[in-house]
PDB file of C-alpha atoms in Angstrom:
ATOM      1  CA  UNK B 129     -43.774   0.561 -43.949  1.00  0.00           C
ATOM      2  CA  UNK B 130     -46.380   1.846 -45.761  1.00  0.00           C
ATOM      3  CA  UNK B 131     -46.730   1.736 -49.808  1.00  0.00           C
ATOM      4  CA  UNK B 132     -46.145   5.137 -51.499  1.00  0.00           C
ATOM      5  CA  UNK B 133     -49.304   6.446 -51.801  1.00  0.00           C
ATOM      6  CA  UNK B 134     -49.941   5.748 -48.389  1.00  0.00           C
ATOM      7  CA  UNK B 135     -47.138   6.960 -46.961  1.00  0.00           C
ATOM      8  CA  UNK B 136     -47.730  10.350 -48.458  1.00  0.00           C
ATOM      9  CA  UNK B 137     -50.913  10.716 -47.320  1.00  0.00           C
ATOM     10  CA  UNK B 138     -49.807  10.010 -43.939  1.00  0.00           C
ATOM     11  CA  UNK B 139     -47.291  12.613 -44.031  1.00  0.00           C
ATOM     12  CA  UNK B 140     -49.706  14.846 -45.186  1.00  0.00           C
ATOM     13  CA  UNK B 141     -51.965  14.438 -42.178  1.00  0.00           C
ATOM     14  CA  UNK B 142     -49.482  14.497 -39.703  1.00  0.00           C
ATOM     15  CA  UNK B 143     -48.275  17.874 -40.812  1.00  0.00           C
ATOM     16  CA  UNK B 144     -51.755  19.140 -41.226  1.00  0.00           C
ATOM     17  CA  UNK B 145     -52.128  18.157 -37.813  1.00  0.00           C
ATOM     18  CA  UNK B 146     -49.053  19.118 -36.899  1.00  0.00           C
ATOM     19  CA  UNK B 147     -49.853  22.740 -38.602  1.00  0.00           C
ATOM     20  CA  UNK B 148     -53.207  23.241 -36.771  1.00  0.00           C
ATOM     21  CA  UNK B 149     -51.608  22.614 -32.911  1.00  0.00           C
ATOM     22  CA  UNK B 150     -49.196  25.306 -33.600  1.00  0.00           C
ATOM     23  CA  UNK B 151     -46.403  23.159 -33.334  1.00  0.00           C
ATOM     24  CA  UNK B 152     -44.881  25.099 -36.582  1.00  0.00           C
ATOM     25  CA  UNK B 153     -46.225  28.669 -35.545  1.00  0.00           C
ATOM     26  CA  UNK B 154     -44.245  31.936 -35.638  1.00  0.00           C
ATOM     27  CA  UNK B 155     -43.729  33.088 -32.433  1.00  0.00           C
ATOM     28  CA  UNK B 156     -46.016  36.275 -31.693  1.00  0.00           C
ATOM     29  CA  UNK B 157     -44.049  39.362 -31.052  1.00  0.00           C
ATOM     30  CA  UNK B 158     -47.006  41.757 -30.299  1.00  0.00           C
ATOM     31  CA  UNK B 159     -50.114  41.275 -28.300  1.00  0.00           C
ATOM     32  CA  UNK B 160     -53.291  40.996 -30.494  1.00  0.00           C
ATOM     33  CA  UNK B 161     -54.253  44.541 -31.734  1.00  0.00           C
ATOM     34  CA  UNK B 162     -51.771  46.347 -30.142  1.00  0.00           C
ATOM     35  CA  UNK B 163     -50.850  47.787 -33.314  1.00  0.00           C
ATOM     36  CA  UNK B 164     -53.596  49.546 -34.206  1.00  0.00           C
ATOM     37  CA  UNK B 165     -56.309  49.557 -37.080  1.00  0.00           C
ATOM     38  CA  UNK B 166     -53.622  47.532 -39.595  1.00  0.00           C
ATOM     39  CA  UNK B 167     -52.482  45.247 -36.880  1.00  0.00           C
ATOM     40  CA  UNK B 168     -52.582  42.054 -39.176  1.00  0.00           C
ATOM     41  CA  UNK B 169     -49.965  43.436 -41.951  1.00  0.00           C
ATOM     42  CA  UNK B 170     -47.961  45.443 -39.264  1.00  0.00           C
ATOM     43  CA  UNK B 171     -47.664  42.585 -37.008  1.00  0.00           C
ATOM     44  CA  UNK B 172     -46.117  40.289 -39.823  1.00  0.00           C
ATOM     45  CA  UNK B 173     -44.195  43.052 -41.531  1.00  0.00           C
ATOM     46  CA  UNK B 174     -42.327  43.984 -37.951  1.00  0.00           C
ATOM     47  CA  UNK B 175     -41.935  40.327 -36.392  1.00  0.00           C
ATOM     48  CA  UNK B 176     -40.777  38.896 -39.700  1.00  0.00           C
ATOM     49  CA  UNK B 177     -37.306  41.731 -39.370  1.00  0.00           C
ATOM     50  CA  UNK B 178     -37.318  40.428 -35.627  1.00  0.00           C
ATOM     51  CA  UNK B 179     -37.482  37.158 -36.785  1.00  0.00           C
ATOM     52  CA  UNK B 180     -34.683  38.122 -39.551  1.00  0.00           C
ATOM     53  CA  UNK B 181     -32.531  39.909 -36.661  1.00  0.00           C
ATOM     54  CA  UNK B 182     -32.506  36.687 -34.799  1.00  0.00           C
ATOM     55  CA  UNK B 183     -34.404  38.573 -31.693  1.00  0.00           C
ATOM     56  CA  UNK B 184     -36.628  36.470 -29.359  1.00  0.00           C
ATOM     57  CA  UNK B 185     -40.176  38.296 -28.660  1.00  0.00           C
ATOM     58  CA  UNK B 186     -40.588  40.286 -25.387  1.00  0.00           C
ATOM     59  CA  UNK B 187     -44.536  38.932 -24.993  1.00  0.00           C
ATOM     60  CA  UNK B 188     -46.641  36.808 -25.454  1.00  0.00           C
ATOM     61  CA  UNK B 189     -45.807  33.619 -23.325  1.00  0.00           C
ATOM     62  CA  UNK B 190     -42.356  34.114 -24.340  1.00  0.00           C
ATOM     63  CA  UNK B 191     -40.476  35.340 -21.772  1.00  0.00           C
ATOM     64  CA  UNK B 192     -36.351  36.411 -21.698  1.00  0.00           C
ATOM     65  CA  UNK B 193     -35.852  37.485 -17.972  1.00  0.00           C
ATOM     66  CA  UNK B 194     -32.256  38.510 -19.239  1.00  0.00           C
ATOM     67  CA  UNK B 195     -33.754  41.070 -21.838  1.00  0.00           C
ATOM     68  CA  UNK B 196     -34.109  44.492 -20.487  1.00  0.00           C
ATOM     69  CA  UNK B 197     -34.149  46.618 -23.095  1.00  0.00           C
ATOM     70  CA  UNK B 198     -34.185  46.036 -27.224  1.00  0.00           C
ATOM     71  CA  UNK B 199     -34.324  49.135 -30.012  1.00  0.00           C
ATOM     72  CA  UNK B 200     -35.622  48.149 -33.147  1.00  0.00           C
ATOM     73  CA  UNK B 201     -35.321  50.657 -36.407  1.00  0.00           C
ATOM     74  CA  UNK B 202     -36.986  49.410 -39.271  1.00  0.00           C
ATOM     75  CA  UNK B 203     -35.321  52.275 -41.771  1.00  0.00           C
ATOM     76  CA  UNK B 204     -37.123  51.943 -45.250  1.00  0.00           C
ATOM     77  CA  UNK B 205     -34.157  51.622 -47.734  1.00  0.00           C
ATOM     78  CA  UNK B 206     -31.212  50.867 -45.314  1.00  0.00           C
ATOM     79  CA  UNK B 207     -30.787  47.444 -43.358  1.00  0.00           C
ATOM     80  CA  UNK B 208     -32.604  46.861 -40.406  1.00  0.00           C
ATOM     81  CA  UNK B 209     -31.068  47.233 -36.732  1.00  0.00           C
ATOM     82  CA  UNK B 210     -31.806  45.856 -33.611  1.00  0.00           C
ATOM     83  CA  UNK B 211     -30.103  47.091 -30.003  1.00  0.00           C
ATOM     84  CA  UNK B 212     -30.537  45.149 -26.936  1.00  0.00           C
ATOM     85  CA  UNK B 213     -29.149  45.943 -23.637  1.00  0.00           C
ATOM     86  CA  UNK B 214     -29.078  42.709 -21.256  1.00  0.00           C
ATOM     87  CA  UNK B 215     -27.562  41.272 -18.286  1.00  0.00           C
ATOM     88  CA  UNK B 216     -26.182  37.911 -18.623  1.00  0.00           C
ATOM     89  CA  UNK B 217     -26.353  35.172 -16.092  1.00  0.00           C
ATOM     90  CA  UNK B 218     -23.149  36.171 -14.740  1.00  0.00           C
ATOM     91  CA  UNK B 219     -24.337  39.294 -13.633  1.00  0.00           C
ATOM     92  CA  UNK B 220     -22.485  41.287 -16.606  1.00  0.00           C
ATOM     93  CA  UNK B 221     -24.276  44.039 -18.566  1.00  0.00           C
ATOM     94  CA  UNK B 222     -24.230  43.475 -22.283  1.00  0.00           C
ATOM     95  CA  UNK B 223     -24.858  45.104 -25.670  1.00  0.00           C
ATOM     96  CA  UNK B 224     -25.945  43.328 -28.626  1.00  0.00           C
ATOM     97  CA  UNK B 225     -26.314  44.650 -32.183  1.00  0.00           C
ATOM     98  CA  UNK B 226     -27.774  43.015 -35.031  1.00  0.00           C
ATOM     99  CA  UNK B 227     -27.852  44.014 -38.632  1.00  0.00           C
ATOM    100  CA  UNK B 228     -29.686  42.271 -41.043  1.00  0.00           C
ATOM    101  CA  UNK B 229     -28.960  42.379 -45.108  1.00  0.00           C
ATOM    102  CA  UNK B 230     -32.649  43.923 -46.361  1.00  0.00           C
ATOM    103  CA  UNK B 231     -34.392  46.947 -45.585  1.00  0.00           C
ATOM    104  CA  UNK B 232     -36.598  47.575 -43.177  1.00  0.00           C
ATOM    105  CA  UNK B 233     -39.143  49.012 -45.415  1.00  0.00           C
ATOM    106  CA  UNK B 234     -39.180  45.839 -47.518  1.00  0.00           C
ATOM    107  CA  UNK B 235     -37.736  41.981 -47.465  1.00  0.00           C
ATOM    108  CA  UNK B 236     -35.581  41.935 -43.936  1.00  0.00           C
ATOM    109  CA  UNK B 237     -32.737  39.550 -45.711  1.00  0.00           C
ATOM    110  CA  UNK B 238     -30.389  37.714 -43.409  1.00  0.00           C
ATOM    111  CA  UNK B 239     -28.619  38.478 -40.260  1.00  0.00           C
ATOM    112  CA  UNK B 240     -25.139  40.133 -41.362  1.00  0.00           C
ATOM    113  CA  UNK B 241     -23.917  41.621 -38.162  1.00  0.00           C
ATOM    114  CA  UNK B 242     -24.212  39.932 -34.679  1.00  0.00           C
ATOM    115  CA  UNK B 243     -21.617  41.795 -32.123  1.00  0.00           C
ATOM    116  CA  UNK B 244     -21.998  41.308 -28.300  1.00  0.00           C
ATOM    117  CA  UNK B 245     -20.010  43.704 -26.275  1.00  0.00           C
ATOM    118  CA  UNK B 246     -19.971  44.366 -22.162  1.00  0.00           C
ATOM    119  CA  UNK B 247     -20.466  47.265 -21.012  1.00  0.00           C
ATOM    120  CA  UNK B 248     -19.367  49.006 -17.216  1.00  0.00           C
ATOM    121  CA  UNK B 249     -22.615  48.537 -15.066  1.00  0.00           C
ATOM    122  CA  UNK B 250     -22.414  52.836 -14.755  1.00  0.00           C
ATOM    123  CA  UNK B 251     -23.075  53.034 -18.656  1.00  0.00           C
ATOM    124  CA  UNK B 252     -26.034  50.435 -18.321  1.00  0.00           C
ATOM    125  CA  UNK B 253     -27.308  51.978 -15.345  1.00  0.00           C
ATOM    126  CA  UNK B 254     -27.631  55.564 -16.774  1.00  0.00           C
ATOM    127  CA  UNK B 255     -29.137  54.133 -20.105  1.00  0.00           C
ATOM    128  CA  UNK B 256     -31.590  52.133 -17.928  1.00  0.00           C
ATOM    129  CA  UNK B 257     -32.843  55.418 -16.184  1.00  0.00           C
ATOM    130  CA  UNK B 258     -33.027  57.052 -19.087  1.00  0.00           C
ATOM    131  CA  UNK B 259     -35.343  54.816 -20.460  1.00  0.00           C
ATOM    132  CA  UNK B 260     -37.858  53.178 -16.989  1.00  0.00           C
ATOM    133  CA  UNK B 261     -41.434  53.121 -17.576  1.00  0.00           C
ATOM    134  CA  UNK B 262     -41.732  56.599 -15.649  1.00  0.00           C
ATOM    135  CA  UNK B 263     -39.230  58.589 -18.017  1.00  0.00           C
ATOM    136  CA  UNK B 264     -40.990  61.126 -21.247  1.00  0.00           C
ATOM    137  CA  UNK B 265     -39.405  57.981 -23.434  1.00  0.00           C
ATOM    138  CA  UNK B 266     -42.165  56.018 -23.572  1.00  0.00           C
ATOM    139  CA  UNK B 267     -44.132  59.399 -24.251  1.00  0.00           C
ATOM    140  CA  UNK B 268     -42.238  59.684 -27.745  1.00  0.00           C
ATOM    141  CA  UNK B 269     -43.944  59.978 -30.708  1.00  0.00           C
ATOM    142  CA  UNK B 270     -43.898  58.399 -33.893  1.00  0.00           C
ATOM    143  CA  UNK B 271     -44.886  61.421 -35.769  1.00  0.00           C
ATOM    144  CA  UNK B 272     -42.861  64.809 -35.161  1.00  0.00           C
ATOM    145  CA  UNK B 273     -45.478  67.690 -35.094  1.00  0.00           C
ATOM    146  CA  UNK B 274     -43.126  70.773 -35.779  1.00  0.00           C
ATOM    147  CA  UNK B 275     -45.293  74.199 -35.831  1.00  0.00           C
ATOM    148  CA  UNK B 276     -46.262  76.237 -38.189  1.00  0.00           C
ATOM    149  CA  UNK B 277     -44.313  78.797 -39.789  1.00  0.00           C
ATOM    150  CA  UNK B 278     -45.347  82.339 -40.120  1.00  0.00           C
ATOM    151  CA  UNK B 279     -47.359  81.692 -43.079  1.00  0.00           C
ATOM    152  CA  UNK B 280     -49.231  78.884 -41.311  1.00  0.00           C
ATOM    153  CA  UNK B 281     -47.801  76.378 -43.363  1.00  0.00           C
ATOM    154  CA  UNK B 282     -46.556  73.139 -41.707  1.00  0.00           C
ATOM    155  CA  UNK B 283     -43.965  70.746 -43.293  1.00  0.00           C
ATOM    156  CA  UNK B 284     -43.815  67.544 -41.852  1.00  0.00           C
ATOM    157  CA  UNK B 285     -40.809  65.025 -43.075  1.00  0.00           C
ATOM    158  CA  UNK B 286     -41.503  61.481 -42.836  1.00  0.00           C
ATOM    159  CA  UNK B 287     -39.156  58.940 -44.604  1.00  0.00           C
ATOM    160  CA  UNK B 288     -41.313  55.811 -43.220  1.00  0.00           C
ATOM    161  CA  UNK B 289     -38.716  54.436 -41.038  1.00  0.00           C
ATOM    162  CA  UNK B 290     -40.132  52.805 -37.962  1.00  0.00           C
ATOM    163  CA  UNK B 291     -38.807  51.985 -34.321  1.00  0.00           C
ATOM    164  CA  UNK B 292     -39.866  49.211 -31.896  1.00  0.00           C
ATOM    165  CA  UNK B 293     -39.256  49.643 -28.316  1.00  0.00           C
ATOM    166  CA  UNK B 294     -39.038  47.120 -25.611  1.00  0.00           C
ATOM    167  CA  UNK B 295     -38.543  46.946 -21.836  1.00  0.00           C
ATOM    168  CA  UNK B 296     -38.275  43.555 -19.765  1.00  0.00           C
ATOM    169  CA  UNK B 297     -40.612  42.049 -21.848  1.00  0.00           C
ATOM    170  CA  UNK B 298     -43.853  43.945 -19.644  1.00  0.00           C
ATOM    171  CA  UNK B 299     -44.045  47.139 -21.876  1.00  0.00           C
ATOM    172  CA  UNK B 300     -43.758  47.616 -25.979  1.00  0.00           C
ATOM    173  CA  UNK B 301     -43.716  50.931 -27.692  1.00  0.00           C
ATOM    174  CA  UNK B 302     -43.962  50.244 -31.752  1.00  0.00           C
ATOM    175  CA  UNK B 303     -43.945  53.214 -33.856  1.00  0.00           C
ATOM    176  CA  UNK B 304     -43.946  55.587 -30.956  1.00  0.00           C
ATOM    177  CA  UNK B 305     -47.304  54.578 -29.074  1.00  0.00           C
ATOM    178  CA  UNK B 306     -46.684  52.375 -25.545  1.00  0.00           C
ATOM    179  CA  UNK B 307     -48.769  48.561 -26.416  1.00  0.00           C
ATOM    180  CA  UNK B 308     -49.415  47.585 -22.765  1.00  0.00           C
TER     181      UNK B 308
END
């Protein structure tokens, strides 16, 4: 054993070293820069709720082959939700939702709500076509663009709330644009 000072520093190194192979690293949630210009702060703001809600990335060398389809709505004052529609590995289609105590705008909190129900194979199916890589659902946008009214003015409503879409762990959508 070593003598106190010793020891201390050679806890100290190990968990430096420990630190720099990633062995303590967040799991990444998002390819690098598929966020756009602010990927840095939008990254950590949107995998730190996923992180809150419990939910395993979709990417990035992490890969759920159960996971089909997760829903993520960051709302700015009101808890945080995630959906996720899986099969298990008994073949059975489930539903998951997960509400976490913070708000999606700020601090995430804890995970409050974690309900798992199953769901008829008919009701998974039609959600699942509703949402394939070939439907107008990846095509939605973030931003609604309503038209102007008579007097050319345009009023656009945005309350900040934010959405993060993922299929099979292949395709993300965050904030309405499709991250490859």
């Amino acid at each position: 054993m070593l003598p106190g000072a010793a020891q201390t520093r050679a806890t100290i190194l190990v968990l430096m070293a420990l630190g720099s192979s990633g062995a303590f690293a967040a799991p990444r949630y998002f390819p690098s820069g598929a966020l756009g210009d602010d990927s840095a702060f939008i990254e950590n703001w949107y995998s730190g709720q996923l992180a809150a809600l419990k939910e395993q990335p979709l990417c990035c060398g992490v890969e759920d082959p159960q996971t089909i389809v997760r829903f993520t709505w960051l709302r700015s004052f009101h808890h945080p939700v995630a959906i996720r529609l899986f099969r298990s590995g008994d073949g059975r289609w489930m539903l998951t939702t997960k509400v976490a105590s913070g708000a999606g705008g700020y601090r995430p909190g804890h995970l409050t709500t974690n309900m798992t129900r199953e769901l008829k194979a008919s009701d998974a199916e039609q959600i699942l076509s509703l949402v394939a890589p070939a439907t107008d659902y990846w095509k939605l946008s973030a931003v609604e663009v309503n038209q102007p009214s008579p007097d050319g003015l345009i009023t656009v409503q945005v309350d900040g709330a934010r959405w993060i879409r993922g299929l099979g762990g292949k395709r993300l959508s965050c904030g309405g644009s499709l991250v490859a």
